Each structure stands twice: as structure tokens, then as C-alpha cells.
Amino acid sequence: MTVDPIIQSLKGKLIVSVQAYQGEPLRRPEIMATMARACELGGAAAIRCQGLSDIAAIKGRVEVSVIGLWKEGHEGVYITPTLRHARACVMAGADIVAIDATDRPRPDGKTVADTLEPLKAEGVLTMADCMTIDDIRRAVEMGFDIVSTTLSHGVAAIDCTMADGPDLPLLRQAAEEFPGFPVICEGRVHTPEEARAAIDAGAWAVVVGTAITHPTSITSWFKAALDA
């Protein structure tokens, strides 16, 4: 199996997800770009971000690779749901495009394969955001460059508590079934110890978002500890 140099450069490394939610005070491209640069200075090997404005702003501020996605809606398939969304991410500057790789109905009525095939033909690197081991198996067979446990937790990151940890059982199963394939751990990684545990469980790389770049959630965790 040939691994693209960009993806190879992520092996054993930290990827930071730099995103803000609708209505939050940090939801401005220039703020996201500044935060991404701060994460790069801290050692992030890549930045994962969403929205065309944020992708473009962050790509202009960092030297590391950018994993781009476009969220549209809040339910069902909303992470880069169509080929149009994926191509727009590429045009905005994404080095890798993250796509919902579940088999749930998509807004354009197409399948995941329908979305992936043109991107592969165009030389676009793709990351499969998966929910189950079956999603991962299909994504590997279809030809995604990376698979990830992004959707296995089933709820938005801001709805998780600090006590919720990463899906290490799914990660281990995927890493065992596909040795040497870039399987990334994403979702509910809230401490350095959990990030290390993910690498030890076979993760190619680890994505951390909320625990680094979402101060509202981090503050709420401390408040909850004091209120207990």
C-alpha cells in the first residue's frame, strides 16, 4: 500500500480540530486562523477545520496540512455531504477533505462511492468520517486515503463531558483489521493520556478538538468540578 507523503507525515502525530459553533464569539475566520497558528506553534502536525472561509483563512496562516470539511445542517449526513461541498473545500485550500462515510441517505441522493470516485480521479486526498466498523470497512474498500472514528460517539462534541473518552475498542478493531492503513482516532480525546492511549491502541494519528480549542466547553468542565 502506498501512502501519500502528506498522510505519512501525520503518523504518530497530533492533529488539532479548530472549529467554533454557530453563534459563538470565536466564530470568525481570522480568530480561527490565529488559533490554528497557535496550535501549529504548539506542535500540531495538521489542522482540521470547517467552512470555506475558515479553510481559506487557516491555509493562509499555517504551514502544516489542512483537513477541510463543510458542515451543512445538524442532523444526518452534514459533514461534506455532497461532491459540490467536497470540491469547494479543495478550492478553498484543503489538502485533505473529510467526508461523512456512513451509508445514511445523503441530501443529493448519491452514495458515498458516487461522491468519492470523482475526487479520486481528480487526485484529492480524502478522509472518511466513520461511525461503525462496517463504515470503516467500506471506506477502505472504496479507496479513502484515511479512515477515522469521528462519528462513533454519535453526539456533537460540545455535548460530551470530560469523562467521555475516545472509542478505543473501535480503533483497536480497525487497526487490527487493516494493519498499516491510516486509521485516525477522533472524538472525545480530552487529555494527553487519552491521546497517548489512542496511539498505543494503533492510531495512525490523533485528532483533538474541544479540549484544546473550545474554551466554553473547557470552562464548563472546571465549573462542573467545582459545583459537584
Coordinates of C-alpha atoms in Angstrom, one line a residue:
M1 CA 0.0 0.0 0.0
T2 CA 1.4 3.4 -1.0
V3 CA 0.7 6.2 1.5
D4 CA 0.8 9.8 0.3
P5 CA 3.6 11.9 1.8
I6 CA 1.1 14.3 3.4
I7 CA -0.6 11.4 5.2
Q8 CA 2.7 9.7 6.0
S9 CA 3.8 13.0 7.7
L10 CA 0.9 12.6 10.2
K11 CA 2.0 9.2 11.5
G12 CA 2.2 9.3 15.3
K13 CA 1.3 12.9 15.4
L14 CA -1.3 15.3 16.8
I15 CA -4.0 16.9 14.6
V16 CA -5.9 19.7 16.1
S17 CA -9.5 20.5 15.2
V18 CA -10.1 24.2 15.1
Q19 CA -13.8 24.9 14.9
A20 CA -16.4 27.2 16.5
Y21 CA -20.1 26.6 16.5
Q22 CA -22.9 28.9 15.2
G23 CA -23.5 31.9 17.4
E24 CA -20.3 31.6 19.4
P25 CA -18.0 34.6 19.9
L26 CA -15.0 32.8 18.4
R27 CA -16.8 32.0 15.1
R28 CA -14.8 34.3 12.9
P29 CA -12.3 33.2 10.2
E30 CA -9.5 35.4 11.5
I31 CA -9.9 34.1 15.0
M32 CA -9.9 30.5 13.8
A33 CA -6.8 31.2 11.8
T34 CA -5.0 32.7 14.8
M35 CA -5.9 29.8 16.9
A36 CA -4.7 27.4 14.2
R37 CA -1.4 29.1 14.1
A38 CA -1.1 28.9 17.9
C39 CA -1.8 25.2 17.7
E40 CA 0.9 24.8 15.0
L41 CA 3.4 26.5 17.2
G42 CA 2.5 24.0 19.9
G43 CA 3.3 21.1 17.7
A44 CA 0.1 20.3 15.7
A45 CA 1.1 18.3 12.6
A46 CA -2.2 19.3 10.8
I47 CA -5.3 21.4 11.4
R48 CA -8.8 20.1 10.8
C49 CA -11.3 22.9 10.2
Q50 CA -14.8 23.5 8.7
G51 CA -16.3 26.1 6.4
L52 CA -14.9 27.7 3.3
S53 CA -13.9 30.9 5.0
D54 CA -12.1 29.2 7.8
I55 CA -10.3 26.8 5.5
A56 CA -9.0 29.6 3.3
A57 CA -8.0 31.8 6.3
I58 CA -6.3 28.9 8.1
K59 CA -4.5 27.8 5.0
G60 CA -3.1 31.3 4.7
R61 CA -1.7 31.3 8.2
V62 CA -0.2 27.8 8.8
E63 CA 2.5 25.7 7.1
V64 CA 1.1 22.3 8.2
S65 CA -1.5 20.4 6.2
V66 CA -5.2 21.4 6.4
I67 CA -8.0 18.9 6.6
G68 CA -11.1 20.7 5.4
L69 CA -14.8 19.9 5.7
W70 CA -18.0 21.8 5.1
K71 CA -20.8 21.2 7.6
E72 CA -24.3 21.9 6.3
G73 CA -27.2 21.2 8.7
H74 CA -27.0 19.4 12.1
E75 CA -28.6 16.0 11.5
G76 CA -28.0 13.0 9.3
V77 CA -25.2 13.5 6.8
Y78 CA -24.0 17.0 7.3
I79 CA -20.2 16.7 7.1
T80 CA -19.2 17.5 3.5
P81 CA -22.4 15.8 2.3
T82 CA -22.1 16.1 -1.5
L83 CA -19.5 16.3 -4.2
R84 CA -20.1 20.0 -4.6
H85 CA -19.2 20.6 -0.9
A86 CA -16.0 18.5 -1.3
R87 CA -14.8 20.3 -4.4
A88 CA -15.5 23.7 -2.7
C89 CA -13.2 22.6 0.2
V90 CA -10.5 21.8 -2.2
M91 CA -10.9 25.2 -3.9
A92 CA -10.7 26.9 -0.5
G93 CA -7.3 25.3 0.1
A94 CA -7.9 21.9 1.9
D95 CA -5.0 19.4 1.4
I96 CA -7.3 16.6 2.6
V97 CA -11.1 16.6 2.5
A98 CA -13.1 14.9 5.3
I99 CA -16.4 13.3 4.2
D100 CA -19.2 11.5 6.1
A101 CA -18.6 7.9 5.1
T102 CA -21.7 6.3 6.6
D103 CA -24.3 4.7 4.4
R104 CA -27.1 7.1 5.6
P105 CA -29.1 8.9 3.0
R106 CA -27.3 11.9 1.5
P107 CA -29.0 15.2 0.6
D108 CA -28.3 14.8 -3.1
G109 CA -29.5 11.2 -3.2
K110 CA -26.0 9.9 -4.2
T111 CA -23.9 7.3 -2.4
V112 CA -20.6 7.7 -0.7
A113 CA -19.0 6.0 -3.7
D114 CA -20.6 8.4 -6.1
T115 CA -19.0 11.3 -4.1
L116 CA -15.6 9.6 -3.7
E117 CA -14.9 8.4 -7.2
P118 CA -14.7 11.8 -9.0
L119 CA -12.5 13.1 -6.1
K120 CA -10.1 10.1 -6.5
A121 CA -10.0 10.8 -10.3
E122 CA -9.1 14.4 -9.5
G123 CA -6.3 13.4 -7.1
V124 CA -8.0 14.7 -4.0
L125 CA -6.9 13.1 -0.7
T126 CA -9.9 12.0 1.3
M127 CA -10.7 11.3 5.0
A128 CA -13.6 9.0 5.8
D129 CA -15.5 10.1 8.9
C130 CA -17.0 6.8 10.2
M131 CA -19.5 5.7 12.8
T132 CA -19.0 1.9 12.8
I133 CA -16.5 -0.8 11.8
D134 CA -18.7 -1.5 8.8
D135 CA -18.3 2.1 7.7
I136 CA -14.6 1.7 8.1
R137 CA -14.5 -1.5 6.1
R138 CA -16.5 0.1 3.2
A139 CA -14.3 3.2 3.3
V140 CA -11.1 1.2 3.0
E141 CA -12.6 -0.9 0.1
M142 CA -13.8 2.2 -1.7
G143 CA -10.4 3.8 -1.6
F144 CA -10.5 6.5 1.0
D145 CA -6.9 7.6 2.0
I146 CA -7.7 7.8 5.7
V147 CA -10.4 6.4 7.9
S148 CA -11.4 8.0 11.2
T149 CA -13.6 7.2 14.3
T150 CA -15.1 10.7 14.1
L151 CA -18.8 9.8 14.3
S152 CA -18.7 6.8 16.6
H153 CA -19.7 8.8 19.6
G154 CA -23.0 9.8 18.0
V155 CA -23.4 13.2 19.6
A156 CA -21.8 16.7 19.0
A157 CA -18.5 17.3 20.7
I158 CA -20.0 20.0 22.8
D159 CA -22.5 17.5 24.3
C160 CA -19.7 15.3 25.6
T161 CA -18.3 15.6 29.2
M162 CA -14.7 15.4 30.1
A163 CA -15.4 11.9 31.5
D164 CA -16.3 10.7 28.0
G165 CA -13.3 9.0 26.4
P166 CA -12.3 8.0 22.9
D167 CA -13.7 4.9 21.2
L168 CA -10.6 2.7 21.7
P169 CA -12.4 -0.6 21.1
L170 CA -13.4 0.6 17.5
L171 CA -10.0 2.0 17.0
R172 CA -8.3 -1.3 18.0
Q173 CA -10.6 -3.4 15.8
A174 CA -9.9 -1.2 12.8
A175 CA -6.2 -1.1 13.4
E176 CA -6.1 -4.9 13.7
E177 CA -8.2 -5.5 10.6
F178 CA -6.2 -3.0 8.5
P179 CA -2.6 -3.1 9.7
G180 CA -0.6 -0.3 8.2
F181 CA -3.6 1.6 7.0
P182 CA -4.1 5.2 8.3
V183 CA -6.7 4.8 10.9
I184 CA -7.2 8.0 12.9
C185 CA -8.7 8.4 16.3
E186 CA -11.1 11.4 16.6
G187 CA -13.7 12.2 19.1
R188 CA -13.7 12.6 22.9
V189 CA -9.9 12.7 23.3
H190 CA -9.8 15.1 26.3
T191 CA -6.4 14.5 27.9
P192 CA -2.8 13.9 26.8
E193 CA -3.1 10.4 28.4
E194 CA -6.1 9.6 26.2
A195 CA -4.2 10.8 23.1
R196 CA -1.2 8.5 24.1
A197 CA -3.6 5.6 24.7
A198 CA -5.0 6.1 21.2
I199 CA -1.6 5.9 19.6
D200 CA -0.8 2.8 21.7
A201 CA -4.1 1.2 20.5
G202 CA -2.9 1.6 16.9
A203 CA -4.0 5.0 15.8
W204 CA -2.0 6.5 12.9
A205 CA -2.7 9.9 14.3
V206 CA -5.0 11.6 16.9
V207 CA -7.4 14.4 16.4
V208 CA -8.1 16.6 19.4
G209 CA -10.5 19.5 19.2
T210 CA -12.7 20.6 22.1
A211 CA -10.1 20.0 24.8
I212 CA -7.7 22.4 23.0
T213 CA -9.8 24.9 21.0
H214 CA -13.2 25.2 22.7
P215 CA -12.8 27.3 25.8
T216 CA -16.6 27.3 26.5
S217 CA -16.5 23.5 27.0
I218 CA -13.3 23.6 28.9
T219 CA -14.6 26.2 31.3
S220 CA -17.8 24.2 31.8
W221 CA -15.8 21.2 32.8
F222 CA -14.0 23.2 35.5
K223 CA -17.2 24.7 36.7
A224 CA -18.9 21.3 36.9
A225 CA -16.0 20.0 39.0
L226 CA -16.4 22.9 41.4
D227 CA -20.2 22.6 41.6
A228 CA -20.1 18.8 42.3

